[in-house]
Short mmCIF file of N, CA and C and ligand atoms in Angstrom, two decimals:
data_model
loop_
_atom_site.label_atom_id
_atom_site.label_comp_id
_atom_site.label_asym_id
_atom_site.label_seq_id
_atom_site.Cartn_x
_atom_site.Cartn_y
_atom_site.Cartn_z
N UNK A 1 40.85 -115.88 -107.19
CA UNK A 1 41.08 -116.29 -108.58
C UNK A 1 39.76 -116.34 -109.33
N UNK A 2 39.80 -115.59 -110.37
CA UNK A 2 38.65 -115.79 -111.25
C UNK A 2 38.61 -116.66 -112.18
N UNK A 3 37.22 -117.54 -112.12
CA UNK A 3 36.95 -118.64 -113.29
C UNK A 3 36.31 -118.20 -114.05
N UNK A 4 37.12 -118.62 -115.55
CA UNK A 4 36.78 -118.19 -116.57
C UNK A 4 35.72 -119.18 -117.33
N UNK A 5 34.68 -118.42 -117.93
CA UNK A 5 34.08 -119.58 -118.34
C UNK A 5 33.92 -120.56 -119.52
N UNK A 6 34.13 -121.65 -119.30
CA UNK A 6 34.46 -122.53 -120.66
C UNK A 6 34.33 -122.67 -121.72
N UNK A 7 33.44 -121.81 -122.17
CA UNK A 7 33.57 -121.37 -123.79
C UNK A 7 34.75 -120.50 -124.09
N UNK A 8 35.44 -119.19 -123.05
CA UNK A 8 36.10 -118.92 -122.81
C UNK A 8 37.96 -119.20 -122.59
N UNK A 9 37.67 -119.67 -122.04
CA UNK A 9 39.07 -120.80 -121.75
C UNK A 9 39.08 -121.57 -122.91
N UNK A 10 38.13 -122.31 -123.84
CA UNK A 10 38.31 -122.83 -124.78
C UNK A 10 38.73 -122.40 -125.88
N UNK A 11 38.21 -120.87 -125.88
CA UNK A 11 38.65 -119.96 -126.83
C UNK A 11 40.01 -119.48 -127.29
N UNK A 12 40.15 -119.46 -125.29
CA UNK A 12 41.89 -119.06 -125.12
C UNK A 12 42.91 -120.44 -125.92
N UNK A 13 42.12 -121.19 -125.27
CA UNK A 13 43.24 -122.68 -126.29
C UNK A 13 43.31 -122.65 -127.18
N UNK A 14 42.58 -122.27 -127.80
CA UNK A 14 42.43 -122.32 -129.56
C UNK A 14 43.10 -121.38 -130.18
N UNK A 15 43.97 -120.68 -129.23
CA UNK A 15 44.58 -119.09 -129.87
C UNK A 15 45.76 -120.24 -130.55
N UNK A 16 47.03 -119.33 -131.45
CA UNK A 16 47.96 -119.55 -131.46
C UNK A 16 49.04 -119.58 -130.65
N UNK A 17 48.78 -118.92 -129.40
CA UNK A 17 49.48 -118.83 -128.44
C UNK A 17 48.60 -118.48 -127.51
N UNK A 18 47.97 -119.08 -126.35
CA UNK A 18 47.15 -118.54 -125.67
C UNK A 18 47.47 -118.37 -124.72
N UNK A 19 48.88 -117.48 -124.33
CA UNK A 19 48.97 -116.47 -123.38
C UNK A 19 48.91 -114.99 -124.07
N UNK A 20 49.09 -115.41 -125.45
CA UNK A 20 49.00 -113.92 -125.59
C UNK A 20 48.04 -114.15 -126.97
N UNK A 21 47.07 -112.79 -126.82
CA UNK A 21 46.01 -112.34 -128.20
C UNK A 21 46.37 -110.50 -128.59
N UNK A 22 46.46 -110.74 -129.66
CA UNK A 22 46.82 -109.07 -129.60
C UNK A 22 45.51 -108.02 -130.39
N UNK A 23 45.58 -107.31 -129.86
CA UNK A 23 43.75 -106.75 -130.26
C UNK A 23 44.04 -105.23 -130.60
N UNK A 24 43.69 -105.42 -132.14
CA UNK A 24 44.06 -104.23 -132.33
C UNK A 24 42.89 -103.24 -133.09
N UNK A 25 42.57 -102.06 -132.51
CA UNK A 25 41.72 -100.97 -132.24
C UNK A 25 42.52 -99.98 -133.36
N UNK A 26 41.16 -99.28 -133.55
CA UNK A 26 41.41 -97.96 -134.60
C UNK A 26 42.94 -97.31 -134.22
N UNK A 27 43.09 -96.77 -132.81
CA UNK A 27 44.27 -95.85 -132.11
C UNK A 27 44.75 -96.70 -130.99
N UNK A 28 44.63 -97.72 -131.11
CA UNK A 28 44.97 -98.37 -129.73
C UNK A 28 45.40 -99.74 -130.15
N UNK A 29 46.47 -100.70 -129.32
CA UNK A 29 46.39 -101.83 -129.04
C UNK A 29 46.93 -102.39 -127.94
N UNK A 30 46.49 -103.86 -127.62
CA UNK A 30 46.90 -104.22 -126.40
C UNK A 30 46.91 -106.12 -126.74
N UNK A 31 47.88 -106.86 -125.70
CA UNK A 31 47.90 -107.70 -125.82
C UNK A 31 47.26 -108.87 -124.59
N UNK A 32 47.08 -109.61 -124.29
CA UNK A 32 46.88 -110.34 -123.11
C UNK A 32 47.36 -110.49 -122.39
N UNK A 33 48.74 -110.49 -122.59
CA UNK A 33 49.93 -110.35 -121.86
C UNK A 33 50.47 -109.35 -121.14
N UNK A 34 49.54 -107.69 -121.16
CA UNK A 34 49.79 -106.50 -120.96
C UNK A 34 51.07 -106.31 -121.75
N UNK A 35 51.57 -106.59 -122.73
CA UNK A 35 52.70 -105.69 -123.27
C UNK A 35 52.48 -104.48 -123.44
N UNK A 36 50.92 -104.61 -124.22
CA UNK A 36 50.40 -102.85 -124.20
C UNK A 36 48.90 -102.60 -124.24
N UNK A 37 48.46 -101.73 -123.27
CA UNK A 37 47.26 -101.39 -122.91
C UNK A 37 46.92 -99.80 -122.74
N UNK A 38 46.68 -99.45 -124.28
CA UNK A 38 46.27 -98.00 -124.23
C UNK A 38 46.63 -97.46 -125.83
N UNK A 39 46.74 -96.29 -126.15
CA UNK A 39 46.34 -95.51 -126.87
C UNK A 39 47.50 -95.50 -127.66
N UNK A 40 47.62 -96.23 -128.51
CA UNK A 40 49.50 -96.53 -129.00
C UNK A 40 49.63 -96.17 -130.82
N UNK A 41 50.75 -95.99 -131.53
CA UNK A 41 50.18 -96.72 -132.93
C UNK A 41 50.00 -98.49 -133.18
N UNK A 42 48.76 -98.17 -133.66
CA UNK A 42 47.94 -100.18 -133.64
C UNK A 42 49.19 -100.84 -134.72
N UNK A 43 49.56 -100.08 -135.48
CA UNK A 43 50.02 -100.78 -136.79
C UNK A 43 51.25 -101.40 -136.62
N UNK A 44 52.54 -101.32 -136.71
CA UNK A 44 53.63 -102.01 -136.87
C UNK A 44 54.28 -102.82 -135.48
N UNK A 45 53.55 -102.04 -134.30
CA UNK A 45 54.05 -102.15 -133.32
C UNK A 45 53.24 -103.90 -132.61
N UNK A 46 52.04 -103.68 -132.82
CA UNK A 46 51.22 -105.04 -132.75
C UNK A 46 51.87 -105.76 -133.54
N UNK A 47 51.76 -105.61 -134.62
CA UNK A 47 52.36 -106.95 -135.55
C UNK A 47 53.64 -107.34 -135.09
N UNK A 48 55.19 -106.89 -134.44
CA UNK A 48 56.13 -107.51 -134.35
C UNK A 48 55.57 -108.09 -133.16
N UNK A 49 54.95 -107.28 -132.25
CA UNK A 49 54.82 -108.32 -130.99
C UNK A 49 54.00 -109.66 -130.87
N UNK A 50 52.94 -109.47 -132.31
CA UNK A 50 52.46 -110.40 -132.69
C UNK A 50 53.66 -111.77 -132.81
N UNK A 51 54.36 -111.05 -133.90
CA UNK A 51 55.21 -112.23 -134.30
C UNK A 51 56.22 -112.80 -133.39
N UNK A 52 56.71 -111.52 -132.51
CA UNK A 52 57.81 -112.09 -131.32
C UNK A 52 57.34 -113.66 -130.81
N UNK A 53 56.25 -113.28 -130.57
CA UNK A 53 55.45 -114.05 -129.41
C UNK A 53 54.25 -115.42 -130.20
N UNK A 54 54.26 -115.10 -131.53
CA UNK A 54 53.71 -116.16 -132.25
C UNK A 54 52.05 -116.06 -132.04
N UNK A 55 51.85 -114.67 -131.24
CA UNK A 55 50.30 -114.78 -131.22
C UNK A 55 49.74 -114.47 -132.59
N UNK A 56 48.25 -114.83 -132.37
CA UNK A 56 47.07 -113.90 -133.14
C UNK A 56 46.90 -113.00 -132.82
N UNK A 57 46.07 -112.24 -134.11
CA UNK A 57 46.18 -110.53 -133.92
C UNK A 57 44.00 -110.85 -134.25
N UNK A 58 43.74 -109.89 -133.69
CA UNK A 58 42.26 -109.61 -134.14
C UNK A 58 41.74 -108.63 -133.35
N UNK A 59 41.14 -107.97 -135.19
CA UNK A 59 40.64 -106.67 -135.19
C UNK A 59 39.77 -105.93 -134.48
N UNK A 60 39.72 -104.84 -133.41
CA UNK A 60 38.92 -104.59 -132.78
C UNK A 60 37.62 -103.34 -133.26
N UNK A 61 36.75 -103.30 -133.42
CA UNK A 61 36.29 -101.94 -134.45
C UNK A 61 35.95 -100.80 -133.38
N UNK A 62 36.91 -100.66 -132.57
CA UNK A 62 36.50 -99.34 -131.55
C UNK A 62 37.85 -98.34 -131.03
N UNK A 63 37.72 -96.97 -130.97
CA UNK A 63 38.66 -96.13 -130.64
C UNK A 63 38.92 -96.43 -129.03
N UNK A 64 39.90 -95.88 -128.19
CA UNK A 64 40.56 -96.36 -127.04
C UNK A 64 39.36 -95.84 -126.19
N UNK A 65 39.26 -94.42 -126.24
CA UNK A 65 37.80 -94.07 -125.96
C UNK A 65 36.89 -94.52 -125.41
N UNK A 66 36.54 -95.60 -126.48
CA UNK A 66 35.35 -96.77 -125.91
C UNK A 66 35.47 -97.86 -125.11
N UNK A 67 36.80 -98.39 -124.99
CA UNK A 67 36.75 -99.97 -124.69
C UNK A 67 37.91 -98.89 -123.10
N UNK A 68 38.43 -98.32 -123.18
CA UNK A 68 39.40 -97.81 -122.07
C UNK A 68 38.13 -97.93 -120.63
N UNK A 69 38.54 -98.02 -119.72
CA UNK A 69 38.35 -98.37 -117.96
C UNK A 69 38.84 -98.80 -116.90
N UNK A 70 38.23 -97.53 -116.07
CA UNK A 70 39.62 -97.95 -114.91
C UNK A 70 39.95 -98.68 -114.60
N UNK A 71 41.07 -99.02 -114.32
CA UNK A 71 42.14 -100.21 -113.52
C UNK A 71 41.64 -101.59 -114.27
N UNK A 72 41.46 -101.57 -115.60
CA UNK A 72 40.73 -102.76 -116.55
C UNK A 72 42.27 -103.36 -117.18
N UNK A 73 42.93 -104.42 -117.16
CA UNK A 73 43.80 -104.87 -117.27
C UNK A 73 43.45 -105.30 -118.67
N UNK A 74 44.64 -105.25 -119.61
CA UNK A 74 44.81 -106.10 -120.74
C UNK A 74 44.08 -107.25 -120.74
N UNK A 75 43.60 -108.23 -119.91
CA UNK A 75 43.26 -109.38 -119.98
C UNK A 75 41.89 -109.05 -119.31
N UNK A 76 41.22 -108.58 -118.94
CA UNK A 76 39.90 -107.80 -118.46
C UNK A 76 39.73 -107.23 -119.64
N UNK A 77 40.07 -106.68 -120.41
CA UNK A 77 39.45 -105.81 -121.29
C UNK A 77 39.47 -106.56 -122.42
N UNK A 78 40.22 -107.83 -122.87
CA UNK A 78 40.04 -109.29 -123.93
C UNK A 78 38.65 -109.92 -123.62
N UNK A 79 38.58 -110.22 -122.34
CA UNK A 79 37.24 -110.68 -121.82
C UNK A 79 36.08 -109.77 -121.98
N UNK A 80 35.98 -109.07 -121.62
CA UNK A 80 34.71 -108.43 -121.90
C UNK A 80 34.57 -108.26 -123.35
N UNK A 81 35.73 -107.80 -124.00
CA UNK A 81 35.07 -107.74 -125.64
C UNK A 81 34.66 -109.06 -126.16
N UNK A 82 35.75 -110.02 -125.90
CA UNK A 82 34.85 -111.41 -126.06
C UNK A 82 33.24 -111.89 -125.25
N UNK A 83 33.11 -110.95 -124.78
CA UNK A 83 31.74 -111.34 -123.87
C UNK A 83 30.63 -110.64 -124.92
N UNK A 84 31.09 -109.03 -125.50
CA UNK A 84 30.11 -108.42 -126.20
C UNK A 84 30.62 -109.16 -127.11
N UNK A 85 31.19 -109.77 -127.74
CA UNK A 85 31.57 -110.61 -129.28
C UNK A 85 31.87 -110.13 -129.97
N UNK A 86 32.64 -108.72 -129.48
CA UNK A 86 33.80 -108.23 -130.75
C UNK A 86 35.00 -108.66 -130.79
N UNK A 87 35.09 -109.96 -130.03
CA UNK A 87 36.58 -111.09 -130.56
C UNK A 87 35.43 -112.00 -130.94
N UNK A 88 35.44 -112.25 -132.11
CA UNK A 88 34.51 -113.52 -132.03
C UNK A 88 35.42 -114.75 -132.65
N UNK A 89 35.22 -115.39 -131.76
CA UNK A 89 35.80 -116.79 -131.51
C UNK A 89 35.69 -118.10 -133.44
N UNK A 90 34.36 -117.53 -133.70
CA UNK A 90 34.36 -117.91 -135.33
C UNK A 90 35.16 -117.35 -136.35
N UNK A 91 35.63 -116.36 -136.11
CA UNK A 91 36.50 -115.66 -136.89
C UNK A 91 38.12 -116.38 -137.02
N UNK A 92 38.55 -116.55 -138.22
CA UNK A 92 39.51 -117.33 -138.08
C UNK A 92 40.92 -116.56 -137.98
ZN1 LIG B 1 51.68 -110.58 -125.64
#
């Protein structure tokens, strides 16, 4: 089990729903939840699952291209962008 670290986990609490964040990329989106992880349309399809599920949505500024890696799970690939701080946690 991996520990996440507490700025982290704090972050996750502070979501609107913090099982799920939905992150949405130029050509891509994905949620925390793996609903979707890869190269999708970002636009209508994030937002209902946004709303199904009552999460937050936040903007990612990179094509699938960049942030895509192997066997990198929906929730691996939230973390690391929050690590480089393209989720940034100040952003409301
Ligand atoms: Zn979700």
């Amino acid at each position: 089990m991996t520990v996440l670290p507490t700025e982290y986990a704090a972050f996750l609490a502070s979501l609107g729903n913090p099982e799920h964040h939905v992150m949405v990329g130029t050509d891509w989106w994905a949620c925390l939840c793996g609903a979707a992880n890869g190269p999708l349309n970002p636009g209508a399809e994030a937002g209902y699952h946004a709303w199904q599920v009552g999460a937050d949505v936040v903007q990612v500024p990179w094509q699938w291209s960049h942030v895509e890696a192997d066997g990198q799970t929906a929730a691996e690939l939230h973390f690391s962008l929050w690590e480089c701080e393209d989720i940034d946690p100040r952003k409301g």
